[in-house]
Amino acid sequence: MTTKTTYLSEIQTGGEAIVTKVLGHGAFRKRITEMGFVKGKKVRVIKNAPLQDPVEYEIMGYNVSLRRSEAELVEVITEEEAINISCADFQGVIDEETLKISAIEKGKVINIALVGNPNCGKTTLFNHASGSHERVGNYGGVTVDAKEATLKKDGYLFRIVDLPGTYSITEYSPEELFVRTHIMDKMPDIIVNVIDASNLERNLFLTTQLIDMNVKVVIALNMYDELENKSVRFDYNAFGEMVGIPVIPTVAKNGKGINELFDKLVEVYEDRDPNVRHIHINYGEMIEKAIRSIQTEIWKSPKIRDKVSSRYVALKLLETDKTTLNLLRKFDNFEQIKSVAEQAIVKLEKEYAEKSETIITDAKYGFIDGALKETYTVLKPDKLKSKRDFDAILTHRFWGFPIFFFFMWFMFQATFTLGSFPMDWIDAGVNALSGWVSSIMPYGPLRDLLVDGIIGGVGGVIIFLPNILILFFFISLMEDTGYMARASFIMDKLMHKIGLHGKSFIPLVMGFGCNVPAIMATRTLDNRKDRILTMVITPFMSCSARLPVYVLLISAVFLQNQGLVLFSIYLIGILLAIITALILKKVAFSKKEVPFVMELPPYRIPTLRNTTLHMWYKGQQYLRKMGSVILIASVLIWALGYFPREIDYSTDYDARMALIEADMQLTSEQKAENVNILQIDKESERQEKSYIGQMGHAIEPVMQPLGFDWKMGVSIISGLAAKEIVVSTMSVLYQADTQNESSESLQNKLKEQKHHRGSRIGEQVYTPLVSFGFMLFILIYFPCVAVIAAIKKEANWGWAVFTMVYTTGIAWLVAFAVYQIGSLVG
């Protein structure tokens, strides 16, 4: 089936097409369908007016004229598109009947937009309906961009768009404006208004705005099981008849009601539901008079009312909506519309002694209250008191913080304890594969590439997959239960101190999983300064890509209190974010505080399916990196370390090894030991003089004050692309440090690393002090390229470059302080 959309305005003079769908709404839609522009009817372009507008068309045997702006709202199918649809049995001729059948086939594409409050289960419904695996969580702002999927059902193709969660479609936050723009510009056939059944009054406010827009709506009354558990009775059928919108109960987490929802969508799309009708919310005599006065002026510009309800535009103007006002500027009667609206606002505010926006909001809630009084009945007292009592403990002013930090510590400890077993199994498997390849292949560059480059590089990173999955499992658990929102609540006061509010805590915690979606999640913040400040401190949140570096070094160097060491790294990242935010607040972001408004969703028992899907989805991203960027980087790093093969050694290692072999005074064990030492020295010098060694020594003066050797410097450079490549680089570099066929793990090789030259010759490279400083450097310095791209997209290049520079500078200063002060104390 073709996905191309053609509009009547695109058909040239003399061209013919078949109508598949009429967009627009209200009076325009009614008028144009009465003229014969209905699905399956043939239309021919007769001629254009001298100024190319309007255009004369022939339909159903008579001629009509449409403006181009009106023709842009009529979808059609051409003969060429019909051939594509009917290509299986195309015989060289498309007759009118076949063209009509193709038009009907194309007309069976239904565009759906999912709209609802944050945390209403919208994305869960999207996932269940479409088979997608988008991220879900029991807090607001999880979906920060539109997600699209298709579903074939009962002969129809549903194109589903999951829009960001929003409490309304005003212009208070970016996601509200995004949702509204999508509805007005894309004009979906039907909007599925997903409503949290356990919180009807608040969720229905958005519904009243959709009613004002005069668009086709079907309500998905989601989490209906929670409504039933509250011992209340809601006559949703009567409510639907009252507001002219079908209501379908759903429980998205287990798929209940999804089939019924899509059956209803087909009915509404085909105009077969007798209860669907457009109603006007009665806002009271004075407000209605103001609306009519503005509508009268709007009607003078038909181009406005064809695409959007004049009543909706009038209401937005009364609410002093700047975006709507700017959209009207291109029309000839803009000044008149603006003047009438301003006069109406003055009269209303004088009468009600309130802001006009508040007046209309109160009227909407009055409508909701009246509708629920007729359809919603409480049967028993609130059963959720015990949950609120539970909440009182988790958000307690004293106990809240210790409980939160305990959860965080437990998460990191479990990452090590539970992850160590599968990690050892994968490590053994990688080493066994490396040994097997070494045994069956002849010595040479190809074997070295496979063993040291590909298996060593990629295998060195893949062993940390269990730790990544465990971390994501716990984060997902906190999100799904609703505890993440509580953590945001208890952190609000501290966030205020650094110039943010509790809502910023959600993107920051998301950064523990991956900084890229965390940067995108800042869109949920209402103030641009809040968004930018949160963006530039998010890289201090240690993402899962850095976790393999920590696990490797902590496992190799820190034998005691491993969970505590890991927790301290994350905690230092948080402290640095706080300090940086305090400084930036004073320097660049001095402003008034924004009130903290964030929903505390009810606690929910997470489903194993959702939690596991979330965990595995992130695991898949990690595995995809293994087969792409990390594989390429590993091969590149191996090549830079392998070549050139011909170098000038400082000593004749081969001659010295021959002398040892010929020395009759040494035992065979002593000979083997001394030869092995020379082999390691030879390989170490060869590597130092390789291309990658030359790069490492070039930056060594910068790395030496931090206690790092040249290999650590090279690993840091390679980590600019993706932090997982740091471990991959170390694995490739240290894998080649020995010529024997030992399947020694990378952890053991790090323990054995010693300086081969300089003032520290013979000393251990990876001491606890150096290792801790190295982990902090990896935590702080240059975020990966994907994060920089996200900051550039959400802010601009200036902030992206600033983030690159300042994070790297801080990383060097922190690592320098750790090593130099630690060396003095030690």
GROMACS .gro file of N, CA and C in nm, residues 362-497:
model
  408
  362ASP      N    1  -1.203   2.837   3.483
  362ASP     CA    2  -1.308   2.809   3.584
  362ASP      C    3  -1.435   2.758   3.519
  363ALA      N    4  -1.469   2.815   3.404
  363ALA     CA    5  -1.590   2.772   3.334
  363ALA      C    6  -1.576   2.628   3.284
  364LYS      N    7  -1.458   2.593   3.237
  364LYS     CA    8  -1.435   2.455   3.191
  364LYS      C    9  -1.451   2.356   3.307
  365TYR      N   10  -1.390   2.389   3.420
  365TYR     CA   11  -1.403   2.299   3.535
  365TYR      C   12  -1.546   2.294   3.588
  366GLY      N   13  -1.619   2.404   3.568
  366GLY     CA   14  -1.761   2.402   3.603
  366GLY      C   15  -1.837   2.303   3.515
  367PHE      N   16  -1.806   2.302   3.387
  367PHE     CA   17  -1.868   2.206   3.294
  367PHE      C   18  -1.834   2.063   3.333
  368ILE      N   19  -1.705   2.039   3.365
  368ILE     CA   20  -1.661   1.904   3.405
  368ILE      C   21  -1.732   1.860   3.532
  369ASP      N   22  -1.740   1.952   3.627
  369ASP     CA   23  -1.804   1.920   3.755
  369ASP      C   24  -1.951   1.883   3.734
  370GLY      N   25  -2.019   1.958   3.649
  370GLY     CA   26  -2.159   1.930   3.622
  370GLY      C   27  -2.178   1.795   3.553
  371ALA      N   28  -2.092   1.765   3.457
  371ALA     CA   29  -2.103   1.639   3.384
  371ALA      C   30  -2.078   1.520   3.475
  372LEU      N   31  -1.979   1.533   3.566
  372LEU     CA   32  -1.946   1.421   3.656
  372LEU      C   33  -2.053   1.403   3.764
  373LYS      N   34  -2.118   1.512   3.805
  373LYS     CA   35  -2.223   1.499   3.906
  373LYS      C   36  -2.338   1.413   3.856
  374GLU      N   37  -2.358   1.414   3.726
  374GLU     CA   38  -2.467   1.334   3.668
  374GLU      C   39  -2.426   1.191   3.637
  375THR      N   40  -2.296   1.164   3.630
  375THR     CA   41  -2.253   1.031   3.583
  375THR      C   42  -2.158   0.959   3.678
  376TYR      N   43  -2.106   1.029   3.781
  376TYR     CA   44  -2.002   0.972   3.867
  376TYR      C   45  -2.054   0.965   4.011
  377THR      N   46  -2.053   0.845   4.070
  377THR     CA   47  -2.105   0.827   4.205
  377THR      C   48  -2.004   0.753   4.291
  378VAL      N   49  -1.975   0.807   4.410
  378VAL     CA   50  -1.885   0.740   4.505
  378VAL      C   51  -1.969   0.645   4.591
  379LEU      N   52  -1.934   0.516   4.589
  379LEU     CA   53  -2.010   0.414   4.662
  379LEU      C   54  -1.959   0.391   4.803
  380LYS      N   55  -1.827   0.397   4.819
  380LYS     CA   56  -1.766   0.371   4.950
  380LYS      C   57  -1.657   0.475   4.976
  381PRO      N   58  -1.613   0.488   5.104
  381PRO     CA   59  -1.504   0.581   5.135
  381PRO      C   60  -1.376   0.544   5.060
  382ASP      N   61  -1.287   0.642   5.053
  382ASP     CA   62  -1.161   0.626   4.977
  382ASP      C   63  -1.078   0.509   5.031
  383LYS      N   64  -1.042   0.420   4.941
  383LYS     CA   65  -0.959   0.306   4.978
  383LYS      C   66  -0.810   0.337   4.972
  384LEU      N   67  -0.776   0.455   4.923
  384LEU     CA   68  -0.636   0.483   4.897
  384LEU      C   69  -0.564   0.548   5.016
  385LYS      N   70  -0.634   0.554   5.133
  385LYS     CA   71  -0.572   0.618   5.249
  385LYS      C   72  -0.443   0.549   5.289
  386SER      N   73  -0.443   0.414   5.283
  386SER     CA   74  -0.323   0.340   5.320
  386SER      C   75  -0.207   0.376   5.228
  387LYS      N   76  -0.238   0.400   5.098
  387LYS     CA   77  -0.132   0.439   5.005
  387LYS      C   78  -0.077   0.576   5.041
  388ARG      N   79  -0.166   0.666   5.085
  388ARG     CA   80  -0.119   0.798   5.125
  388ARG      C   81  -0.034   0.789   5.251
  389ASP      N   82  -0.073   0.699   5.343
  389ASP     CA   83   0.008   0.678   5.462
  389ASP      C   84   0.147   0.627   5.424
  390PHE      N   85   0.151   0.537   5.327
  390PHE     CA   86   0.278   0.485   5.276
  390PHE      C   87   0.361   0.597   5.217
  391ASP      N   88   0.294   0.687   5.145
  391ASP     CA   89   0.360   0.801   5.084
  391ASP      C   90   0.419   0.893   5.190
  392ALA      N   91   0.351   0.904   5.303
  392ALA     CA   92   0.398   0.992   5.410
  392ALA      C   93   0.534   0.949   5.462
  393ILE      N   94   0.565   0.821   5.453
  393ILE     CA   95   0.696   0.771   5.497
  393ILE      C   96   0.803   0.803   5.393
  394LEU      N   97   0.773   0.771   5.266
  394LEU     CA   98   0.873   0.786   5.160
  394LEU      C   99   0.905   0.932   5.129
  395THR      N  100   0.811   1.022   5.158
  395THR     CA  101   0.837   1.165   5.133
  395THR      C  102   0.852   1.244   5.263
  396HIS      N  103   0.878   1.173   5.371
  396HIS     CA  104   0.894   1.236   5.502
  396HIS      C  105   1.013   1.332   5.501
  397ARG      N  106   1.002   1.442   5.572
  397ARG     CA  107   1.107   1.544   5.570
  397ARG      C  108   1.240   1.494   5.624
  398PHE      N  109   1.236   1.394   5.715
  398PHE     CA  110   1.361   1.337   5.768
  398PHE      C  111   1.394   1.202   5.706
  399TRP      N  112   1.293   1.114   5.696
  399TRP     CA  113   1.319   0.977   5.649
  399TRP      C  114   1.329   0.968   5.497
  400GLY      N  115   1.275   1.068   5.428
  400GLY     CA  116   1.273   1.061   5.282
  400GLY      C  117   1.412   1.048   5.221
  401PHE      N  118   1.508   1.128   5.270
  401PHE     CA  119   1.644   1.125   5.214
  401PHE      C  120   1.717   0.995   5.243
  402PRO      N  121   1.719   0.948   5.370
  402PRO     CA  122   1.787   0.820   5.395
  402PRO      C  123   1.730   0.705   5.312
  403ILE      N  124   1.597   0.702   5.296
  403ILE     CA  125   1.535   0.595   5.217
  403ILE      C  126   1.579   0.605   5.071
  404PHE      N  127   1.581   0.728   5.019
  404PHE     CA  128   1.623   0.747   4.880
  404PHE      C  129   1.768   0.703   4.859
  405PHE      N  130   1.858   0.746   4.949
  405PHE     CA  131   1.999   0.709   4.934
  405PHE      C  132   2.020   0.559   4.955
  406PHE      N  133   1.938   0.498   5.040
  406PHE     CA  134   1.948   0.353   5.056
  406PHE      C  135   1.910   0.281   4.926
  407PHE      N  136   1.803   0.328   4.862
  407PHE     CA  137   1.762   0.268   4.734
  407PHE      C  138   1.875   0.281   4.631
  408MET      N  139   1.937   0.399   4.627
  408MET     CA  140   2.044   0.419   4.531
  408MET      C  141   2.163   0.328   4.561
  409TRP      N  142   2.202   0.320   4.689
  409TRP     CA  143   2.314   0.233   4.726
  409TRP      C  144   2.282   0.087   4.695
  410PHE      N  145   2.159   0.046   4.727
  410PHE     CA  146   2.118  -0.093   4.702
  410PHE      C  147   2.124  -0.124   4.552
  411MET      N  148   2.084  -0.027   4.470
  411MET     CA  149   2.087  -0.046   4.325
  411MET      C  150   2.230  -0.070   4.276
  412PHE      N  151   2.325   0.010   4.325
  412PHE     CA  152   2.463  -0.005   4.280
  412PHE      C  153   2.528  -0.132   4.336
  413GLN      N  154   2.494  -0.164   4.461
  413GLN     CA  155   2.549  -0.286   4.519
  413GLN      C  156   2.498  -0.409   4.442
  414ALA      N  157   2.370  -0.408   4.408
  414ALA     CA  158   2.313  -0.520   4.333
  414ALA      C  159   2.374  -0.528   4.194
  415THR      N  160   2.409  -0.413   4.137
  415THR     CA  161   2.473  -0.413   4.005
  415THR      C  162   2.601  -0.494   4.007
  416PHE      N  163   2.676  -0.484   4.117
  416PHE     CA  164   2.799  -0.562   4.130
  416PHE      C  165   2.771  -0.707   4.172
  417THR      N  166   2.694  -0.720   4.279
  417THR     CA  167   2.676  -0.853   4.339
  417THR      C  168   2.605  -0.948   4.243
  418LEU      N  169   2.489  -0.905   4.190
  418LEU     CA  170   2.414  -0.991   4.100
  418LEU      C  171   2.480  -1.001   3.963
  419GLY      N  172   2.547  -0.893   3.923
  419GLY     CA  173   2.607  -0.893   3.789
  419GLY      C  174   2.737  -0.970   3.778
  420SER      N  175   2.800  -0.998   3.892
  420SER     CA  176   2.932  -1.064   3.887
  420SER      C  177   2.925  -1.205   3.828
  421PHE      N  178   2.815  -1.277   3.856
  421PHE     CA  179   2.807  -1.416   3.809
  421PHE      C  180   2.794  -1.425   3.656
  422PRO      N  181   2.692  -1.364   3.596
  422PRO     CA  182   2.685  -1.370   3.449
  422PRO      C  183   2.803  -1.301   3.383
  423MET      N  184   2.859  -1.198   3.449
  423MET     CA  185   2.976  -1.130   3.394
  423MET      C  186   3.093  -1.227   3.383
  424ASP      N  187   3.116  -1.309   3.487
  424ASP     CA  188   3.223  -1.409   3.484
  424ASP      C  189   3.199  -1.513   3.375
  425TRP      N  190   3.071  -1.551   3.356
  425TRP     CA  191   3.040  -1.652   3.253
  425TRP      C  192   3.071  -1.597   3.113
  426ILE      N  193   3.027  -1.472   3.088
  426ILE     CA  194   3.053  -1.413   2.957
  426ILE      C  195   3.204  -1.394   2.936
  427ASP      N  196   3.273  -1.351   3.042
  427ASP     CA  197   3.419  -1.332   3.034
  427ASP      C  198   3.488  -1.464   2.998
  428ALA      N  199   3.445  -1.572   3.064
  428ALA     CA  200   3.503  -1.704   3.034
  428ALA      C  201   3.475  -1.744   2.890
  429GLY      N  202   3.355  -1.714   2.843
  429GLY     CA  203   3.319  -1.747   2.705
  429GLY      C  204   3.402  -1.669   2.604
  430VAL      N  205   3.423  -1.538   2.632
  430VAL     CA  206   3.504  -1.456   2.543
  430VAL      C  207   3.648  -1.507   2.539
  431ASN      N  208   3.703  -1.541   2.657
  431ASN     CA  209   3.840  -1.592   2.663
  431ASN      C  210   3.853  -1.727   2.592
  432ALA      N  211   3.749  -1.812   2.609
  432ALA     CA  212   3.752  -1.942   2.542
  432ALA      C  213   3.749  -1.925   2.391
  433LEU      N  214   3.665  -1.831   2.344
  433LEU     CA  215   3.658  -1.804   2.200
  433LEU      C  216   3.792  -1.751   2.149
  434SER      N  217   3.852  -1.661   2.226
  434SER     CA  218   3.982  -1.604   2.188
  434SER      C  219   4.089  -1.713   2.179
  435GLY      N  220   4.090  -1.802   2.279
  435GLY     CA  221   4.187  -1.911   2.279
  435GLY      C  222   4.166  -2.009   2.164
  436TRP      N  223   4.040  -2.038   2.134
  436TRP     CA  224   4.009  -2.131   2.026
  436TRP      C  225   4.050  -2.074   1.890
  437VAL      N  226   4.021  -1.946   1.867
  437VAL     CA  227   4.061  -1.883   1.740
  437VAL      C  228   4.214  -1.882   1.728
  438SER      N  229   4.282  -1.852   1.841
  438SER     CA  230   4.428  -1.851   1.840
  438SER      C  231   4.486  -1.988   1.804
  439SER      N  232   4.419  -2.094   1.851
  439SER     CA  233   4.472  -2.230   1.832
  439SER      C  234   4.452  -2.282   1.690
  440ILE      N  235   4.350  -2.234   1.620
  440ILE     CA  236   4.321  -2.290   1.488
  440ILE      C  237   4.375  -2.204   1.374
  441MET      N  238   4.417  -2.081   1.405
  441MET     CA  239   4.464  -1.993   1.299
  441MET      C  240   4.616  -1.978   1.306
  442PRO      N  241   4.682  -1.972   1.190
  442PRO     CA  242   4.827  -1.950   1.190
  442PRO      C  243   4.860  -1.809   1.236
  443TYR      N  244   4.977  -1.792   1.296
  443TYR     CA  245   5.019  -1.662   1.346
  443TYR      C  246   5.030  -1.562   1.230
  444GLY      N  247   4.980  -1.443   1.249
  444GLY     CA  248   4.987  -1.340   1.145
  444GLY      C  249   4.890  -1.228   1.173
  445PRO      N  250   4.886  -1.127   1.086
  445PRO     CA  251   4.800  -1.009   1.108
  445PRO      C  252   4.652  -1.043   1.121
  446LEU      N  253   4.601  -1.139   1.039
  446LEU     CA  254   4.459  -1.170   1.045
  446LEU      C  255   4.421  -1.228   1.181
  447ARG      N  256   4.505  -1.318   1.231
  447ARG     CA  257   4.476  -1.375   1.363
  447ARG      C  258   4.481  -1.266   1.470
  448ASP      N  259   4.580  -1.179   1.463
  448ASP     CA  260   4.591  -1.070   1.561
  448ASP      C  261   4.469  -0.978   1.555
  449LEU      N  262   4.423  -0.953   1.431
  449LEU     CA  263   4.305  -0.868   1.416
  449LEU      C  264   4.184  -0.931   1.483
  450LEU      N  265   4.161  -1.060   1.457
  450LEU     CA  266   4.045  -1.128   1.515
  450LEU      C  267   4.055  -1.140   1.666
  451VAL      N  268   4.173  -1.183   1.714
  451VAL     CA  269   4.188  -1.210   1.857
  451VAL      C  270   4.202  -1.082   1.938
  452ASP      N  271   4.297  -0.997   1.898
  452ASP     CA  272   4.325  -0.877   1.976
  452ASP      C  273   4.232  -0.760   1.943
  453GLY      N  274   4.195  -0.747   1.813
  453GLY     CA  275   4.113  -0.634   1.772
  453GLY      C  276   3.965  -0.656   1.794
  454ILE      N  277   3.909  -0.758   1.726
  454ILE     CA  278   3.763  -0.777   1.730
  454ILE      C  279   3.717  -0.846   1.858
  455ILE      N  280   3.771  -0.966   1.884
  455ILE     CA  281   3.726  -1.038   2.005
  455ILE      C  282   3.770  -0.965   2.131
  456GLY      N  283   3.895  -0.918   2.131
  456GLY     CA  284   3.944  -0.847   2.249
  456GLY      C  285   3.873  -0.716   2.272
  457GLY      N  286   3.849  -0.641   2.164
  457GLY     CA  287   3.786  -0.510   2.178
  457GLY      C  288   3.638  -0.517   2.212
  458VAL      N  289   3.563  -0.589   2.128
  458VAL     CA  290   3.419  -0.600   2.150
  458VAL      C  291   3.390  -0.687   2.273
  459GLY      N  292   3.462  -0.797   2.286
  459GLY     CA  293   3.441  -0.886   2.401
  459GLY      C  294   3.471  -0.819   2.533
  460GLY      N  295   3.568  -0.725   2.531
  460GLY     CA  296   3.601  -0.653   2.653
  460GLY      C  297   3.489  -0.565   2.703
  461VAL      N  298   3.397  -0.529   2.614
  461VAL     CA  299   3.285  -0.442   2.652
  461VAL      C  300   3.158  -0.522   2.677
  462ILE      N  301   3.140  -0.629   2.599
  462ILE     CA  302   3.013  -0.703   2.607
  462ILE      C  303   2.996  -0.775   2.740
  463ILE      N  304   3.106  -0.802   2.809
  463ILE     CA  305   3.094  -0.873   2.938
  463ILE      C  306   3.021  -0.789   3.042
  464PHE      N  307   3.007  -0.658   3.017
  464PHE     CA  308   2.939  -0.572   3.114
  464PHE      C  309   2.789  -0.560   3.087
  465LEU      N  310   2.738  -0.633   2.989
  465LEU     CA  311   2.594  -0.629   2.958
  465LEU      C  312   2.508  -0.662   3.080
  466PRO      N  313   2.540  -0.765   3.161
  466PRO     CA  314   2.456  -0.793   3.280
  466PRO      C  315   2.447  -0.674   3.374
  467ASN      N  316   2.559  -0.603   3.396
  467ASN     CA  317   2.556  -0.487   3.486
  467ASN      C  318   2.465  -0.377   3.431
  468ILE      N  319   2.471  -0.356   3.300
  468ILE     CA  320   2.385  -0.256   3.235
  468ILE      C  321   2.238  -0.293   3.254
  469LEU      N  322   2.204  -0.419   3.229
  469LEU     CA  323   2.065  -0.464   3.240
  469LEU      C  324   2.014  -0.449   3.382
  470ILE      N  325   2.097  -0.484   3.481
  470ILE     CA  326   2.053  -0.474   3.622
  470ILE      C  327   2.028  -0.328   3.659
  471LEU      N  328   2.117  -0.239   3.616
  471LEU     CA  329   2.099  -0.096   3.645
  471LEU      C  330   1.968  -0.046   3.585
  472PHE      N  331   1.942  -0.080   3.459
  472PHE     CA  332   1.819  -0.035   3.394
  472PHE      C  333   1.695  -0.099   3.457
  473PHE      N  334   1.708  -0.220   3.505
  473PHE     CA  335   1.595  -0.285   3.570
  473PHE      C  336   1.553  -0.206   3.694
  474PHE      N  337   1.649  -0.164   3.774
  474PHE     CA  338   1.616  -0.090   3.896
  474PHE      C  339   1.561   0.049   3.864
  475ILE      N  340   1.621   0.116   3.765
  475ILE     CA  341   1.569   0.248   3.728
  475ILE      C  342   1.426   0.237   3.676
  476SER      N  343   1.401   0.135   3.594
  476SER     CA  344   1.266   0.112   3.542
  476SER      C  345   1.169   0.083   3.655
  477LEU      N  346   1.213   0.007   3.754
  477LEU     CA  347   1.128  -0.027   3.869
  477LEU      C  348   1.089   0.099   3.945
  478MET      N  349   1.185   0.189   3.965
  478MET     CA  350   1.156   0.315   4.035
  478MET      C  351   1.057   0.401   3.956
  479GLU      N  352   1.071   0.399   3.823
  479GLU     CA  353   0.980   0.477   3.739
  479GLU      C  354   0.839   0.419   3.742
  480ASP      N  355   0.829   0.287   3.722
  480ASP     CA  356   0.698   0.223   3.706
  480ASP      C  357   0.616   0.227   3.835
  481THR      N  358   0.683   0.221   3.950
  481THR     CA  359   0.609   0.222   4.076
  481THR      C  360   0.561   0.361   4.113
  482GLY      N  361   0.622   0.465   4.057
  482GLY     CA  362   0.587   0.602   4.093
  482GLY      C  363   0.684   0.662   4.192
  483TYR      N  364   0.785   0.583   4.234
  483TYR     CA  365   0.879   0.636   4.334
  483TYR      C  366   0.968   0.746   4.276
  484MET      N  367   0.995   0.741   4.145
  484MET     CA  368   1.081   0.842   4.084
  484MET      C  369   1.022   0.982   4.103
  485ALA      N  370   0.889   0.993   4.092
  485ALA     CA  371   0.824   1.122   4.112
  485ALA      C  372   0.839   1.167   4.258
  486ARG      N  373   0.839   1.071   4.353
  486ARG     CA  374   0.858   1.105   4.495
  486ARG      C  375   1.000   1.156   4.519
  487ALA      N  376   1.096   1.093   4.450
  487ALA     CA  377   1.233   1.139   4.463
  487ALA      C  378   1.245   1.284   4.415
  488SER      N  379   1.173   1.315   4.307
  488SER     CA  380   1.170   1.452   4.257
  488SER      C  381   1.110   1.546   4.360
  489PHE      N  382   1.007   1.500   4.427
  489PHE     CA  383   0.938   1.581   4.528
  489PHE      C  384   1.030   1.614   4.646
  490ILE      N  385   1.100   1.511   4.698
  490ILE     CA  386   1.184   1.535   4.815
  490ILE      C  387   1.309   1.615   4.780
  491MET      N  388   1.346   1.615   4.650
  491MET     CA  389   1.464   1.690   4.607
  491MET      C  390   1.430   1.834   4.569
  492ASP      N  391   1.304   1.869   4.574
  492ASP     CA  392   1.262   2.001   4.526
  492ASP      C  393   1.334   2.115   4.596
  493LYS      N  394   1.343   2.108   4.729
  493LYS     CA  395   1.404   2.219   4.803
  493LYS      C  396   1.550   2.235   4.767
  494LEU      N  397   1.621   2.122   4.755
  494LEU     CA  398   1.762   2.128   4.715
  494LEU      C  399   1.776   2.181   4.573
  495MET      N  400   1.686   2.139   4.485
  495MET     CA  401   1.692   2.185   4.346
  495MET      C  402   1.668   2.335   4.337
  496HIS      N  403   1.579   2.387   4.425
  496HIS     CA  404   1.555   2.531   4.428
  496HIS      C  405   1.683   2.607   4.463
  497LYS      N  406   1.763   2.549   4.551
  497LYS     CA  407   1.886   2.615   4.594
  497LYS      C  408   1.984   2.634   4.479
   0.00000   0.00000   0.00000
